[in-house]
Structures are given as structure tokens and as C-alpha cells.
Short mmCIF file of C-alpha atoms in Angstrom, two decimals:
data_model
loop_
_atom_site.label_atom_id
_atom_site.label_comp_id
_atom_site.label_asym_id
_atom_site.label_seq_id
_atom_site.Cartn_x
_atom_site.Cartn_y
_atom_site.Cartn_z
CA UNK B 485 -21.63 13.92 2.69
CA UNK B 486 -19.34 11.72 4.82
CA UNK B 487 -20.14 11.25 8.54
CA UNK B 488 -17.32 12.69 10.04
CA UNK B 489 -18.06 10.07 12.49
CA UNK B 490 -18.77 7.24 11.06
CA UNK B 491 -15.70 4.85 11.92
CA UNK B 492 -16.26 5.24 15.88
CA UNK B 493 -15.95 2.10 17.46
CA UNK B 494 -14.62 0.24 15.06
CA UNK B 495 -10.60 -0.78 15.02
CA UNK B 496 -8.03 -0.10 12.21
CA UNK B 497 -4.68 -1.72 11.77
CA UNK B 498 -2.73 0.07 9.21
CA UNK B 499 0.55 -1.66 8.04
CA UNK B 500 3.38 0.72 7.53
CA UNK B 501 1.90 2.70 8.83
CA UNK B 502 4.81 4.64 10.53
CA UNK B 503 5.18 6.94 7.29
CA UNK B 504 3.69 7.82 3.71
CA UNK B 505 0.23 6.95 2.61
CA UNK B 506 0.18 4.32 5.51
CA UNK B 507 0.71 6.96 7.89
CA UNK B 508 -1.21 9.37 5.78
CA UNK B 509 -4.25 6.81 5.88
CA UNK B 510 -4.11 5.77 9.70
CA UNK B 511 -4.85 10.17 10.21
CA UNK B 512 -7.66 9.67 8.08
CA UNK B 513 -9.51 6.92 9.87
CA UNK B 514 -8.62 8.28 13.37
CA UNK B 515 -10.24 11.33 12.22
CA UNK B 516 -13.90 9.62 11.30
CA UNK B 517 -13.43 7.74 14.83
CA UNK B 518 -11.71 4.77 14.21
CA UNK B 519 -9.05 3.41 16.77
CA UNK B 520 -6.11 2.97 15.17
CA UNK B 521 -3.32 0.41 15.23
CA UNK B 522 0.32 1.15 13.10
CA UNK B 523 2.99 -1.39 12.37
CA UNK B 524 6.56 -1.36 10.86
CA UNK B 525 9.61 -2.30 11.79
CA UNK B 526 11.08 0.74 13.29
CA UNK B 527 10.32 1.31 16.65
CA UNK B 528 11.25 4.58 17.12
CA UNK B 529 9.36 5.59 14.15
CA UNK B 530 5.93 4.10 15.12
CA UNK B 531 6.81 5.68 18.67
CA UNK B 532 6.92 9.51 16.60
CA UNK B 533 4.09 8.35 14.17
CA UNK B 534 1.54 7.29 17.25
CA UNK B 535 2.16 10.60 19.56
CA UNK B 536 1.70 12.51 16.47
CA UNK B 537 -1.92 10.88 15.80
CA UNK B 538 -2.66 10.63 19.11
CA UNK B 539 -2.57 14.47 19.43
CA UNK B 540 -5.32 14.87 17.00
CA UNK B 541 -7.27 11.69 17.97
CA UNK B 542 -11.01 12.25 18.57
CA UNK B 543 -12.80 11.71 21.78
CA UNK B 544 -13.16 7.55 21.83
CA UNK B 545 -10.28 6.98 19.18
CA UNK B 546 -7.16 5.38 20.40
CA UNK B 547 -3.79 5.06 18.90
CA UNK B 548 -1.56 1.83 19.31
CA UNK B 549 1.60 0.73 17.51
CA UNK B 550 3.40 -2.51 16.92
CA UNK B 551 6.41 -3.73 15.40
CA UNK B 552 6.23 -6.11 13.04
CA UNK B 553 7.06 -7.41 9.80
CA UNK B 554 4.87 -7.95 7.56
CA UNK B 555 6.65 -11.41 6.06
CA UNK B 556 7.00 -12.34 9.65
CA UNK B 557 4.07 -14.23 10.01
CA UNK B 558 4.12 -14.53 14.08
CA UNK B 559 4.74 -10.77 13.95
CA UNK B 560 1.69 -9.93 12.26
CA UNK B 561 -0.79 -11.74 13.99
CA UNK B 562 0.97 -10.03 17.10
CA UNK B 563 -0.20 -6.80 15.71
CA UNK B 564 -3.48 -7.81 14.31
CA UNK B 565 -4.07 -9.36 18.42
CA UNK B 566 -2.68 -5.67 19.64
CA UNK B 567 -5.32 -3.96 16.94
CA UNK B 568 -8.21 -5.96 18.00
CA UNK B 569 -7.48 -4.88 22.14
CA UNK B 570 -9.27 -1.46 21.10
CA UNK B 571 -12.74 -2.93 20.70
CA UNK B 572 -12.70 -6.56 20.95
CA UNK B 573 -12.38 -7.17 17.11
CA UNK B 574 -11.05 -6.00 13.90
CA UNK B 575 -13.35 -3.89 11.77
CA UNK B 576 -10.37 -2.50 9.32
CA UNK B 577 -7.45 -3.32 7.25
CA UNK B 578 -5.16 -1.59 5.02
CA UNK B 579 -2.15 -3.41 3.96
CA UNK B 580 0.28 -0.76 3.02
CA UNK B 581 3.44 -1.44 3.66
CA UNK B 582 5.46 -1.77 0.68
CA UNK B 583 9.29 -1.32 -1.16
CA UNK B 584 10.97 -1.43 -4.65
CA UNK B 585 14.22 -2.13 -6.45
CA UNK B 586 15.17 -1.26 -10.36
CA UNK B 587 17.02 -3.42 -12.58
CA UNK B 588 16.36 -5.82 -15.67
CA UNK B 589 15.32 -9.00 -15.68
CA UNK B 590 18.29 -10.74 -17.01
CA UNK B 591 20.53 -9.27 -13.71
CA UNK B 592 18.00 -8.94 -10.97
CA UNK B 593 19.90 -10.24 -7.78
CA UNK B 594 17.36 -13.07 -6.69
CA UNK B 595 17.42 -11.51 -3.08
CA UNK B 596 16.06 -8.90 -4.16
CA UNK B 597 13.04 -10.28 -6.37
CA UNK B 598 12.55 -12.22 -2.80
CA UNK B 599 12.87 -8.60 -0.78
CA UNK B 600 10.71 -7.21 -2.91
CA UNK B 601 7.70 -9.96 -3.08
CA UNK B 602 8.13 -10.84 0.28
CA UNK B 603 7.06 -7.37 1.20
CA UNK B 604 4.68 -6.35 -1.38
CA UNK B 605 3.08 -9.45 -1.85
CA UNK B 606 3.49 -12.16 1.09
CA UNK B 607 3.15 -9.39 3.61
CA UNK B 608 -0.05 -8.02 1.94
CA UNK B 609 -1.27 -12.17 2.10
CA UNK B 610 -0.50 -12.31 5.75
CA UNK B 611 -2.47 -9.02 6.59
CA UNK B 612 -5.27 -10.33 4.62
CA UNK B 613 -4.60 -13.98 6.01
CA UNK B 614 -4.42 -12.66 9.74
CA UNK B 615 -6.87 -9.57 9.00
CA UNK B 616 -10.07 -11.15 7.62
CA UNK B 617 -9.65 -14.29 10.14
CA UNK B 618 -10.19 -11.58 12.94
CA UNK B 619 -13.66 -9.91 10.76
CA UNK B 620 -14.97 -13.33 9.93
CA UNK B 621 -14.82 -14.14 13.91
CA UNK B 622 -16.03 -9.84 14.55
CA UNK B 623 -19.02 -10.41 11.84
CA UNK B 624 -17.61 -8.94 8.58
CA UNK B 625 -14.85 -5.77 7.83
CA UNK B 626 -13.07 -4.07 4.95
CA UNK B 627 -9.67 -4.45 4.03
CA UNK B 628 -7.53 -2.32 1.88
CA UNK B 629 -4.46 -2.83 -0.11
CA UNK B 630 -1.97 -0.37 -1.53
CA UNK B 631 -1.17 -1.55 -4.74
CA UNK B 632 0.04 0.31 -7.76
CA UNK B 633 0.22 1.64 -11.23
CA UNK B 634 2.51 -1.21 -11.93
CA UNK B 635 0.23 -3.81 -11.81
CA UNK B 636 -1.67 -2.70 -14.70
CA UNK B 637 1.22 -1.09 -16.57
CA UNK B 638 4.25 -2.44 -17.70
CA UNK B 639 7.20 -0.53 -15.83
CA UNK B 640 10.57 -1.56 -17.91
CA UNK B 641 13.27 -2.86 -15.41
CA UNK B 642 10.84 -2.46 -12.15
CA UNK B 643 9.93 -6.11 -12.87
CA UNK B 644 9.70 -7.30 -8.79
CA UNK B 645 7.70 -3.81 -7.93
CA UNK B 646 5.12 -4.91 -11.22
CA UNK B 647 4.97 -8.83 -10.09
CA UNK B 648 4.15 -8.00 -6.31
CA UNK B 649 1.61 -5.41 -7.06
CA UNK B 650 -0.30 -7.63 -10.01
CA UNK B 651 -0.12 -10.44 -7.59
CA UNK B 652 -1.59 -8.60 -4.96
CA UNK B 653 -4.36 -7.43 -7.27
CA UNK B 654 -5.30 -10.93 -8.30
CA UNK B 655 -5.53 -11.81 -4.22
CA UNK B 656 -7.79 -8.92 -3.84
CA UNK B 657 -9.69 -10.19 -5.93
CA UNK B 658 -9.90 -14.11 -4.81
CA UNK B 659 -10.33 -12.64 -1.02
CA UNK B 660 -12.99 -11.01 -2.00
CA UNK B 661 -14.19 -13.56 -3.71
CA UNK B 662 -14.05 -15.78 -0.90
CA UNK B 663 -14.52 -13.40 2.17
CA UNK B 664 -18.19 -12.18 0.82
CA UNK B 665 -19.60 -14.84 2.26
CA UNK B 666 -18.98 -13.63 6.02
CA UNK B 667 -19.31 -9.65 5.33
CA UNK B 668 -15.69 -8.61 4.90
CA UNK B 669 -14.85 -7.02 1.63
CA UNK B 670 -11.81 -6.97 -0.03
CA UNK B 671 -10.42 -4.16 -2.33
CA UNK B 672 -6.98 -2.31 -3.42
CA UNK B 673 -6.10 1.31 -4.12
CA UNK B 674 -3.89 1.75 -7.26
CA UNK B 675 -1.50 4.83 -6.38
CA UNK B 676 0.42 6.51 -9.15
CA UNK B 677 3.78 8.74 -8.34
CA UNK B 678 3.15 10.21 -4.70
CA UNK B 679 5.12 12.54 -2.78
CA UNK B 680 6.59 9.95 -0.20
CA UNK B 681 9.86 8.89 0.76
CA UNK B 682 9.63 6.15 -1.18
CA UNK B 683 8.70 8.19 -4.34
CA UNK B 684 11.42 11.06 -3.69
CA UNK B 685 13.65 9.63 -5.72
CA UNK B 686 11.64 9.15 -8.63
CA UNK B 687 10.32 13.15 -7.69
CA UNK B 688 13.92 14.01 -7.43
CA UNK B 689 15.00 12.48 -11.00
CA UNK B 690 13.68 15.61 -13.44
CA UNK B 691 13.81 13.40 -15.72
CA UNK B 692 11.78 11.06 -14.43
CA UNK B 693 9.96 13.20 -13.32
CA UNK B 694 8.77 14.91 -16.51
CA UNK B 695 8.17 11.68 -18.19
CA UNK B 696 5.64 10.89 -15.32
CA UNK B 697 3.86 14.20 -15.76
CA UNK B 698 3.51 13.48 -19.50
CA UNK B 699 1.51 10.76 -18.80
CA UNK B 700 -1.16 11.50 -16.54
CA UNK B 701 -4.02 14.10 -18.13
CA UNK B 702 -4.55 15.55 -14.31
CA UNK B 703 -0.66 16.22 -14.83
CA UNK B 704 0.60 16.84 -11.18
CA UNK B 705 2.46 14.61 -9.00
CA UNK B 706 -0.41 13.04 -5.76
CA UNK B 707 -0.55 13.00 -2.20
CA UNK B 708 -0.81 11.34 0.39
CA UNK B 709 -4.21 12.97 1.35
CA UNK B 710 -5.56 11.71 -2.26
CA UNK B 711 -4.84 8.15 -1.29
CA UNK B 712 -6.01 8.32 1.76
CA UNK B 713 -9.30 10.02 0.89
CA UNK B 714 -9.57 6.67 -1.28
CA UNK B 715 -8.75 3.97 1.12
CA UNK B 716 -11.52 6.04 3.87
CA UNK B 717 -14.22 5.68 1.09
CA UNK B 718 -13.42 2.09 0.81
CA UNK B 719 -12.94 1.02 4.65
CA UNK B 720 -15.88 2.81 5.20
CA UNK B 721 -20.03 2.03 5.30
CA UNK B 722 -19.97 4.41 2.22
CA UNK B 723 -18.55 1.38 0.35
CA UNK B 724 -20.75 -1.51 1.31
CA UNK B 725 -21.57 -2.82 -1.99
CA UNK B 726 -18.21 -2.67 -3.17
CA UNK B 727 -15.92 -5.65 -3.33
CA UNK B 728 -12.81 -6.73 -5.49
CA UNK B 729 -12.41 -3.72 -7.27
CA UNK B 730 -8.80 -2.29 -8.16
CA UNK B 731 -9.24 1.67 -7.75
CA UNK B 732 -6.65 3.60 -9.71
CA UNK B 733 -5.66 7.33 -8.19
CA UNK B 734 -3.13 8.42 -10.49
CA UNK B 735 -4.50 11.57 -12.21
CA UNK B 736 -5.27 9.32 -15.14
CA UNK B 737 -1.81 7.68 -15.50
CA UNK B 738 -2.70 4.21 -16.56
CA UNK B 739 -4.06 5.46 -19.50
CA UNK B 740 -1.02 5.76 -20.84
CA UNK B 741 1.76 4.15 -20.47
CA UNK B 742 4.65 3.18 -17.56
CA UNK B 743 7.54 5.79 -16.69
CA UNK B 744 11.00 5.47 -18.51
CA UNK B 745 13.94 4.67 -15.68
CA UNK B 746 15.64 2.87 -18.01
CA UNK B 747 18.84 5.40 -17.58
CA UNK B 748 18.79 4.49 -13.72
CA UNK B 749 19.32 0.57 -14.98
CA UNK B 750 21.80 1.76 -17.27
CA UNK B 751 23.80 3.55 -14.48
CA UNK B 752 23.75 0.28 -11.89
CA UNK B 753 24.05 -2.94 -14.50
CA UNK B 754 26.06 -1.37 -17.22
CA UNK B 755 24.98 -1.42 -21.09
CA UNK B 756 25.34 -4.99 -21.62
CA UNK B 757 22.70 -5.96 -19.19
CA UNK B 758 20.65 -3.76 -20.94
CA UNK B 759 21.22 -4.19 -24.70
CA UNK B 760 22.98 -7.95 -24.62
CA UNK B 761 26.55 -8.85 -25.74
CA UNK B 762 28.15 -6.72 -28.34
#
């Protein structure tokens, strides 16, 4: 059974962590006694996020935000400074701030391949960069990353979204690899379709929708709370043994196969970027 304190005194920064599983994972350390730290870009959002957490923060537990981006290098080692105020080092990570984009290969605007790493992949690299700098000075820490589905499973015409979260899987990995040696482990959740904003439209597409639930033998869409429940086991002491691993929680999705969206690249490129010239 889980100590229901078992994170107290130790510090959390949780990127995007303003909404979503981020969100959704910063209320699941506070809860074990972790002092929490949430970053984003929005402001006003972290503002809304933080008083809500801080409402239901345990005796000891503190909530701070801080806005940052995570391919702002400056800005994150801002926040990783403001999340190691709450006990004099970093214990916890969990990168999950994160975006997407649909089209096919042969039209992707290269701003958005850039968008779309940048976040997913080079701000995932600075949290871990910035992140396990702090543990290897505090004596050792977990850090989590949100990755995906898509990095196991080919996703037709979500090729930025599949790059950035195989990429980030293969850094997990090397981390860990090289992080061991001062007590910080290094791992990565693999969400499937979740009921966040940023997986409403996919929800919202029937569909899409459908074709999702087709493919997953525990056929219901996830939440937040399953992700979360996830990343907890792995920032916590639970965990200890466990380094560069790539846990999937998708209700079995990646044993089958990647959703079909390729109507949605239809409807923004046209049929030629699709199917060629005539």
C-alpha cells in the first residue's frame, strides 16, 4: 500500500503543469506530501492552477508557480531555482509539457516541425538538463517524462508529434543511463488518448474517436488520474530500482496499431499532398 505520505519533504517541479496530466500529476504529488512547483507560459493560468492545489495541499506541502518556457533555456532553470526554494533541492521532475500539429510529411510547414520538437523534445532535454543537475548536487531524484503512444507506433501524418516523443524516449533512456551513477533515475510515461484539452479534439472527432477505441482491448478513452497514478509510482521510493523504462498507459493501445486522422490531413493540405500529382 502506498504511504500516503511518502513524498513529504521532498520538492516537485511539474512542467505544464497549469492544465491536463501536468496539472493532473502536480495534485497527485502534493497529495503524498511533496511541495510542488508548476510552470507554463500563461500566467494567469498557473495563478488559477496553484490556488486550486494549494486548497487541498497537506500540512508541510507548498505550492509555487513559474512562467517559463520550456525551450527557453534561462526560463527553465528560473523555475527549476524557484522549485528548489521549497526544501533546498530538487527531489522530482516530470517533464510534461507538450503540443502537436497534423499534416504529411511532404507539406509540413518547417515551423512547425521546429514548434513541435522544440516543445516536446528540447524542452523535455532542458528539464532533464536543468532537473538532474539540481538531484546530482541534492544526492539523487526521479524524473518523469510524458511521452506517448507515438513513439512506439507509427501515427500517419502526426510525423513531428511521433519524432519528439521517440526522441524523448531514447533521452530517457541515455539519462538514465548516465544519471545512475549519482542516484537520480530517469523514466517516461507513454499516455494513449486522454481526456485533455489537448486530446478534445481527437475525443470530439467520432470518427476518430471510434478508430481509437478499436484499438485498445481496455476500450475506453484515459484520464488524467490514470497518468498520474503512473508518474506517482515512478517519482516515488516505490520505484527505486526502476530506471529507463518507457511505461505505456493506454488500455493496451500499442498493441495494435496508430489512429487513422488521415481525413483531418485531407481537409487542411488538399488530396494532392496526400496521394501525389494526378
Amino acid at each position: 500500500m502506498t504511504n500516503e505520505r511518502a513524498l513529504a519533504g521532498r520538492s516537485a517541479l511539474i512542467t505544464g503543469g497549469g492544465s491536463g496530466i501536468g496539472l493532473g500529476c502536480a495534485a497527485r504529488l502534493l497529495c503524498d506530501g511533496a511541495s510542488v512547483t508548476i510552470t507554463g507560459r500563461r500566467e494567469d493560468t498557473l495563478r488559477a492552477a496553484a490556488d486550486e492545489l494549494a486548497s487541498a495541499a497537506p500540512a508541510g506541502a507548498t505550492v509555487r508557480w513559474a512562467a517559463s518556457d520550456v525551450a527557453d533555456e534561462s526560463t527553465v532553470g528560473r523555475a527549476v531555482a524557484v522549485a528548489c526554494e521549497a526544501t533546498g533541492g530538487l527531489d522530482i521532475a516530470v517533464a510534461s509539457a507538450g503540443t502537436g500539429s497534423v499534416g504529411p510529411v511532404t507539406s509540413f510547414p518547417l515551423e512547425e516541425w521546429r514548434r513541435v520538437i522544440d516543445t516536446n523534445l528540447t524542452g523535455a532535454f532542458l528539464t532533464i538538463k536543468h532537473g538532474g543537475s539540481a538531484m546530482q548536487r541534492s544526492g539523487g531524484g526521479s524524473i518523469v517524462a510524458i511521452s506517448s503512444i507515438a513513439s512506439p507506433l507509427s501515427h500517419a501524418f502526426m510525423a513531428a508529434y511521433c519524432a519528439s516523443k521517440a526522441g524523448l524516449d531514447a533521452l530517457v533512456k541515455v539519462a538514465a543511463d548516465e544519471l545512475g551513477r549519482c542516484g537520480v533515475r530517469v523514466n517516461s510515461v507513454r499516455p494513449g488518448l486522454v481526456q485533455t484539452q489537448l486530446g478534445d479534439h481527437l475525443i470530439d472527432d467520432s470518427a476518430v474517436l471510434e478508430d481509437y477505441l478499436a484499438q485498445m482491448p481496455i476500450s475506453r478513452v484515459g484520464t488524467v488520474a490514470d497518468v498520474a497514478e503512473a508518474v506517482r509510482y515512478l517519482a516515488g521510493p516505490e520505484s527505486s530500482w526502476v530506471t529507463g523504462q518507457c511505461l505505456g498507459v493506454d488500455g493496451g493501445h500499442t498493441l495494435r496499431r496508430g489512429p487513422d486522422v488521415e481525413h483531418w490531413a485531407r481537409g487542411i493540405y488538399g488530396d494532392e499532398a496526400i496521394d501525389g500529382p494526378g
